[in-house]
């Protein structure tokens, strides 16, 4: 798969951050992804139907994140076009794409909008099949919640695509300034319920607090292990010899 970093800012911002080379590499990969989408549609549309297998080679080469970036950008650019479904337009609106008029046009897919709308639907269906946690699985006001002692959902945008699974998304928050909603420092110390790794993430990298009703049985068992009271080791002089 193309491993080029997906740069999240505009060319103007990249220049200000002295990261123009990163932006250029990402922009070239975005253009290549756009061309791959156009080619996949051209090869897979018979004039009436779009072959559902057309998405696979694009995802294999460019991944979910970059494909979503190009598709969402396209729907942003063509939001006036009534041939895109309201559901797909709403999906695109939820994704932030920096305004960069000239360069955004370069990564706008040029396939027929009605057929492209079908391709977007196939992409969304493929993501849903991964069964990842999202904002709809969380409770409370994320901006006002204290994360301490809660099971948090890590955003897929933070994870590598090879780690896109529920097991890698669920983390138990121990402590850290980032647990408090209005603290200046944002670090949260937490443990992955999937593999037991303990590390720190920034508060903004979490989608929110998982609604308990969505907590899988395997995660509930791991959570009980993490939160169970620990028995203190007996002092040396209290130990009895057999």
Tab-separated table of C-alpha atoms in Angstrom:
chain	number	residue	atom	x	y	z
A	1	UNK	CA	0.000	0.000	0.000
A	2	UNK	CA	1.111	3.561	-0.652
A	3	UNK	CA	2.588	4.635	2.688
A	4	UNK	CA	2.829	8.366	1.917
A	5	UNK	CA	1.767	10.447	4.915
A	6	UNK	CA	-1.704	11.955	4.463
A	7	UNK	CA	-0.971	15.619	5.146
A	8	UNK	CA	-3.971	17.245	6.915
A	9	UNK	CA	-3.335	20.943	6.164
A	10	UNK	CA	-3.494	23.209	3.120
A	11	UNK	CA	-0.476	24.255	1.058
A	12	UNK	CA	-0.609	27.701	2.676
A	13	UNK	CA	-0.535	26.207	6.167
A	14	UNK	CA	2.234	23.824	5.145
A	15	UNK	CA	4.341	26.777	3.999
A	16	UNK	CA	3.767	28.543	7.316
A	17	UNK	CA	4.729	25.362	9.207
A	18	UNK	CA	7.783	24.787	7.005
A	19	UNK	CA	6.316	21.450	5.879
A	20	UNK	CA	5.802	22.087	2.184
A	21	UNK	CA	7.676	18.946	1.147
A	22	UNK	CA	5.261	16.810	3.209
A	23	UNK	CA	2.301	18.549	1.594
A	24	UNK	CA	3.688	18.039	-1.927
A	25	UNK	CA	4.217	14.310	-1.396
A	26	UNK	CA	0.732	13.920	0.034
A	27	UNK	CA	-0.840	15.985	-2.748
A	28	UNK	CA	0.823	13.828	-5.416
A	29	UNK	CA	-0.522	10.708	-3.694
A	30	UNK	CA	-3.989	12.293	-3.514
A	31	UNK	CA	-3.920	12.960	-7.252
A	32	UNK	CA	-2.819	9.379	-7.905
A	33	UNK	CA	-5.671	8.136	-5.709
A	34	UNK	CA	-8.141	10.291	-7.645
A	35	UNK	CA	-6.865	8.807	-10.906
A	36	UNK	CA	-7.155	5.282	-9.470
A	37	UNK	CA	-10.791	5.922	-8.523
A	38	UNK	CA	-11.556	7.226	-12.003
A	39	UNK	CA	-9.857	4.224	-13.585
A	40	UNK	CA	-11.684	1.773	-11.293
A	41	UNK	CA	-15.043	3.316	-12.199
A	42	UNK	CA	-14.199	3.391	-15.907
A	43	UNK	CA	-13.276	-0.300	-15.867
A	44	UNK	CA	-16.173	-1.440	-13.685
A	45	UNK	CA	-19.190	0.467	-15.006
A	46	UNK	CA	-20.992	-1.317	-17.845
A	47	UNK	CA	-23.355	1.532	-18.623
A	48	UNK	CA	-25.977	0.328	-16.172
A	49	UNK	CA	-24.252	-1.173	-13.123
A	50	UNK	CA	-21.083	-0.527	-11.118
A	51	UNK	CA	-19.212	-3.710	-10.163
A	52	UNK	CA	-18.936	-3.853	-6.383
A	53	UNK	CA	-15.384	-5.209	-6.628
A	54	UNK	CA	-14.146	-1.912	-8.097
A	55	UNK	CA	-13.360	-0.476	-4.659
A	56	UNK	CA	-10.914	-3.195	-3.577
A	57	UNK	CA	-7.876	-2.234	-5.712
A	58	UNK	CA	-8.179	1.432	-4.674
A	59	UNK	CA	-8.234	0.527	-0.979
A	60	UNK	CA	-5.346	-1.914	-1.410
A	61	UNK	CA	-3.178	0.763	-3.007
A	62	UNK	CA	-4.244	3.945	-1.168
A	63	UNK	CA	-6.060	2.812	1.977
A	64	UNK	CA	-9.269	3.945	3.633
A	65	UNK	CA	-8.019	7.313	4.896
A	66	UNK	CA	-6.704	8.708	1.616
A	67	UNK	CA	-9.635	7.316	-0.357
A	68	UNK	CA	-12.024	9.017	2.069
A	69	UNK	CA	-10.048	12.275	1.773
A	70	UNK	CA	-10.358	12.327	-2.032
A	71	UNK	CA	-14.032	11.301	-2.038
A	72	UNK	CA	-15.028	13.786	0.664
A	73	UNK	CA	-13.113	16.565	-1.093
A	74	UNK	CA	-14.952	15.741	-4.320
A	75	UNK	CA	-18.366	15.968	-2.676
A	76	UNK	CA	-17.350	19.237	-1.001
A	77	UNK	CA	-16.373	20.663	-4.361
A	78	UNK	CA	-19.540	19.376	-6.058
A	79	UNK	CA	-22.006	19.890	-3.219
A	80	UNK	CA	-24.326	21.785	-5.569
A	81	UNK	CA	-24.810	18.626	-7.671
A	82	UNK	CA	-28.142	16.933	-6.942
A	83	UNK	CA	-26.957	13.596	-8.292
A	84	UNK	CA	-25.184	12.826	-5.032
A	85	UNK	CA	-27.415	11.299	-2.351
A	86	UNK	CA	-28.160	13.312	0.828
A	87	UNK	CA	-26.622	10.510	2.931
A	88	UNK	CA	-23.334	10.675	1.024
A	89	UNK	CA	-23.297	14.473	1.192
A	90	UNK	CA	-23.829	14.322	4.958
A	91	UNK	CA	-20.989	11.795	5.243
A	92	UNK	CA	-18.670	14.149	3.352
A	93	UNK	CA	-19.683	17.174	5.423
A	94	UNK	CA	-18.559	15.393	8.591
A	95	UNK	CA	-15.016	15.187	7.222
A	96	UNK	CA	-12.812	18.270	7.437
A	97	UNK	CA	-10.985	19.133	4.215
A	98	UNK	CA	-8.919	22.371	4.314
A	99	UNK	CA	-9.894	25.052	1.831
A	100	UNK	CA	-7.295	25.186	-0.920
A	101	UNK	CA	-9.288	26.081	-4.020
A	102	UNK	CA	-6.772	25.424	-6.804
A	103	UNK	CA	-5.343	22.290	-5.254
A	104	UNK	CA	-8.694	20.914	-4.115
A	105	UNK	CA	-9.848	20.996	-7.721
A	106	UNK	CA	-6.870	18.829	-8.697
A	107	UNK	CA	-8.091	15.993	-6.464
A	108	UNK	CA	-11.765	16.217	-7.441
A	109	UNK	CA	-12.850	12.970	-9.092
A	110	UNK	CA	-14.076	13.598	-12.640
A	111	UNK	CA	-16.248	10.508	-13.061
A	112	UNK	CA	-19.980	10.865	-13.768
A	113	UNK	CA	-21.570	12.047	-10.484
A	114	UNK	CA	-24.360	9.468	-10.474
A	115	UNK	CA	-21.867	6.623	-10.861
A	116	UNK	CA	-19.418	8.192	-8.431
A	117	UNK	CA	-22.231	8.403	-5.877
A	118	UNK	CA	-22.458	4.616	-6.098
A	119	UNK	CA	-18.713	4.348	-5.504
A	120	UNK	CA	-18.995	6.529	-2.380
A	121	UNK	CA	-21.778	4.280	-1.114
A	122	UNK	CA	-19.557	1.232	-1.667
A	123	UNK	CA	-16.788	2.918	0.347
A	124	UNK	CA	-19.113	3.705	3.242
A	125	UNK	CA	-20.431	0.139	3.203
A	126	UNK	CA	-16.851	-1.195	3.349
A	127	UNK	CA	-16.060	0.976	6.382
A	128	UNK	CA	-19.251	-0.119	8.142
A	129	UNK	CA	-18.232	-3.741	7.582
A	130	UNK	CA	-15.132	-3.101	9.736
A	131	UNK	CA	-17.518	-2.618	12.682
A	132	UNK	CA	-15.483	0.190	14.232
A	133	UNK	CA	-16.714	2.309	17.130
A	134	UNK	CA	-17.797	5.855	16.335
A	135	UNK	CA	-19.438	8.885	17.945
A	136	UNK	CA	-22.793	7.089	17.830
A	137	UNK	CA	-21.425	4.557	20.356
A	138	UNK	CA	-20.388	7.208	22.879
A	139	UNK	CA	-22.310	8.975	25.648
A	140	UNK	CA	-22.221	12.417	27.235
A	141	UNK	CA	-20.698	15.701	26.198
A	142	UNK	CA	-17.097	14.940	25.293
A	143	UNK	CA	-16.071	18.571	25.810
A	144	UNK	CA	-17.235	18.514	29.446
A	145	UNK	CA	-16.470	14.940	30.533
A	146	UNK	CA	-13.828	13.808	32.970
A	147	UNK	CA	-12.207	10.770	31.337
A	148	UNK	CA	-10.733	9.328	34.552
A	149	UNK	CA	-11.785	5.701	35.041
A	150	UNK	CA	-13.738	5.617	31.775
A	151	UNK	CA	-13.478	3.376	28.706
A	152	UNK	CA	-12.567	5.656	25.809
A	153	UNK	CA	-12.896	5.197	22.050
A	154	UNK	CA	-9.748	6.083	20.120
A	155	UNK	CA	-10.418	7.670	16.734
A	156	UNK	CA	-9.576	5.526	13.666
A	157	UNK	CA	-7.899	8.647	12.250
A	158	UNK	CA	-5.285	8.301	15.004
A	159	UNK	CA	-4.626	4.601	14.377
A	160	UNK	CA	-2.753	2.999	11.516
A	161	UNK	CA	-5.184	1.239	9.226
A	162	UNK	CA	-3.554	-2.087	10.100
A	163	UNK	CA	-4.877	-1.463	13.635
A	164	UNK	CA	-8.437	-0.615	12.647
A	165	UNK	CA	-10.309	-2.894	15.042
A	166	UNK	CA	-12.471	-2.579	18.130
A	167	UNK	CA	-9.697	-4.177	20.176
A	168	UNK	CA	-7.310	-1.339	19.282
A	169	UNK	CA	-9.917	1.381	19.783
A	170	UNK	CA	-10.884	0.710	23.400
A	171	UNK	CA	-8.689	2.234	26.138
A	172	UNK	CA	-9.173	2.524	29.893
A	173	UNK	CA	-8.187	5.981	31.176
A	174	UNK	CA	-6.117	5.943	34.367
A	175	UNK	CA	-5.109	9.554	34.890
A	176	UNK	CA	-3.350	12.533	33.333
A	177	UNK	CA	-4.108	16.221	32.957
A	178	UNK	CA	-5.975	15.451	29.717
A	179	UNK	CA	-8.625	13.545	31.645
A	180	UNK	CA	-9.968	16.881	32.874
A	181	UNK	CA	-11.993	18.670	30.196
A	182	UNK	CA	-10.540	22.149	30.547
A	183	UNK	CA	-6.940	21.446	31.538
A	184	UNK	CA	-4.220	23.100	29.475
A	185	UNK	CA	-2.162	19.915	29.245
A	186	UNK	CA	-3.931	17.191	27.253
A	187	UNK	CA	-2.089	13.914	27.967
A	188	UNK	CA	-4.138	10.884	29.089
A	189	UNK	CA	-2.425	7.776	30.517
A	190	UNK	CA	-4.417	4.743	29.515
A	191	UNK	CA	-4.326	1.004	28.852
A	192	UNK	CA	-5.528	-0.732	25.694
A	193	UNK	CA	-8.214	-3.286	26.498
A	194	UNK	CA	-7.147	-5.268	23.455
A	195	UNK	CA	-3.485	-6.026	24.160
A	196	UNK	CA	-2.851	-4.476	27.583
A	197	UNK	CA	-0.412	-1.816	26.329
A	198	UNK	CA	-0.175	1.254	28.557
A	199	UNK	CA	0.739	4.544	26.922
A	200	UNK	CA	-0.345	8.169	26.612
A	201	UNK	CA	-2.639	9.733	24.033
A	202	UNK	CA	-3.818	13.318	23.749
A	203	UNK	CA	-7.404	14.030	24.746
A	204	UNK	CA	-8.455	15.166	21.258
A	205	UNK	CA	-7.458	11.788	19.805
A	206	UNK	CA	-10.434	10.122	21.499
A	207	UNK	CA	-13.934	10.220	20.052
A	208	UNK	CA	-15.457	10.038	23.510
A	209	UNK	CA	-16.593	7.771	26.372
A	210	UNK	CA	-18.014	4.434	25.251
A	211	UNK	CA	-21.640	3.746	26.141
A	212	UNK	CA	-21.490	0.733	28.461
A	213	UNK	CA	-24.127	-1.124	26.470
A	214	UNK	CA	-21.667	-1.408	23.569
A	215	UNK	CA	-18.815	-2.808	25.668
A	216	UNK	CA	-17.968	-6.300	24.296
A	217	UNK	CA	-17.739	-9.217	26.734
A	218	UNK	CA	-13.997	-9.657	26.151
A	219	UNK	CA	-13.427	-5.967	26.943
A	220	UNK	CA	-15.596	-6.184	30.049
A	221	UNK	CA	-13.434	-9.045	31.358
A	222	UNK	CA	-10.242	-7.068	30.715
A	223	UNK	CA	-11.747	-4.014	32.391
A	224	UNK	CA	-12.553	-6.043	35.494
A	225	UNK	CA	-8.926	-7.190	35.636
A	226	UNK	CA	-7.655	-3.615	35.386
A	227	UNK	CA	-10.009	-2.203	38.003
A	228	UNK	CA	-10.036	-5.082	40.504
A	229	UNK	CA	-8.570	-4.146	43.929
A	230	UNK	CA	-5.036	-5.455	44.280
A	231	UNK	CA	-4.175	-7.523	47.328
A	232	UNK	CA	-1.155	-6.225	49.167
A	233	UNK	CA	1.884	-8.474	49.455
A	234	UNK	CA	2.373	-9.683	53.076
A	235	UNK	CA	5.301	-8.135	54.890
A	236	UNK	CA	8.387	-10.324	55.277
A	237	UNK	CA	7.948	-10.726	59.039
A	238	UNK	CA	4.331	-11.740	58.537
A	239	UNK	CA	5.144	-14.586	56.181
A	240	UNK	CA	4.781	-18.021	57.783
A	241	UNK	CA	7.218	-20.768	57.155
A	242	UNK	CA	5.713	-24.072	56.095
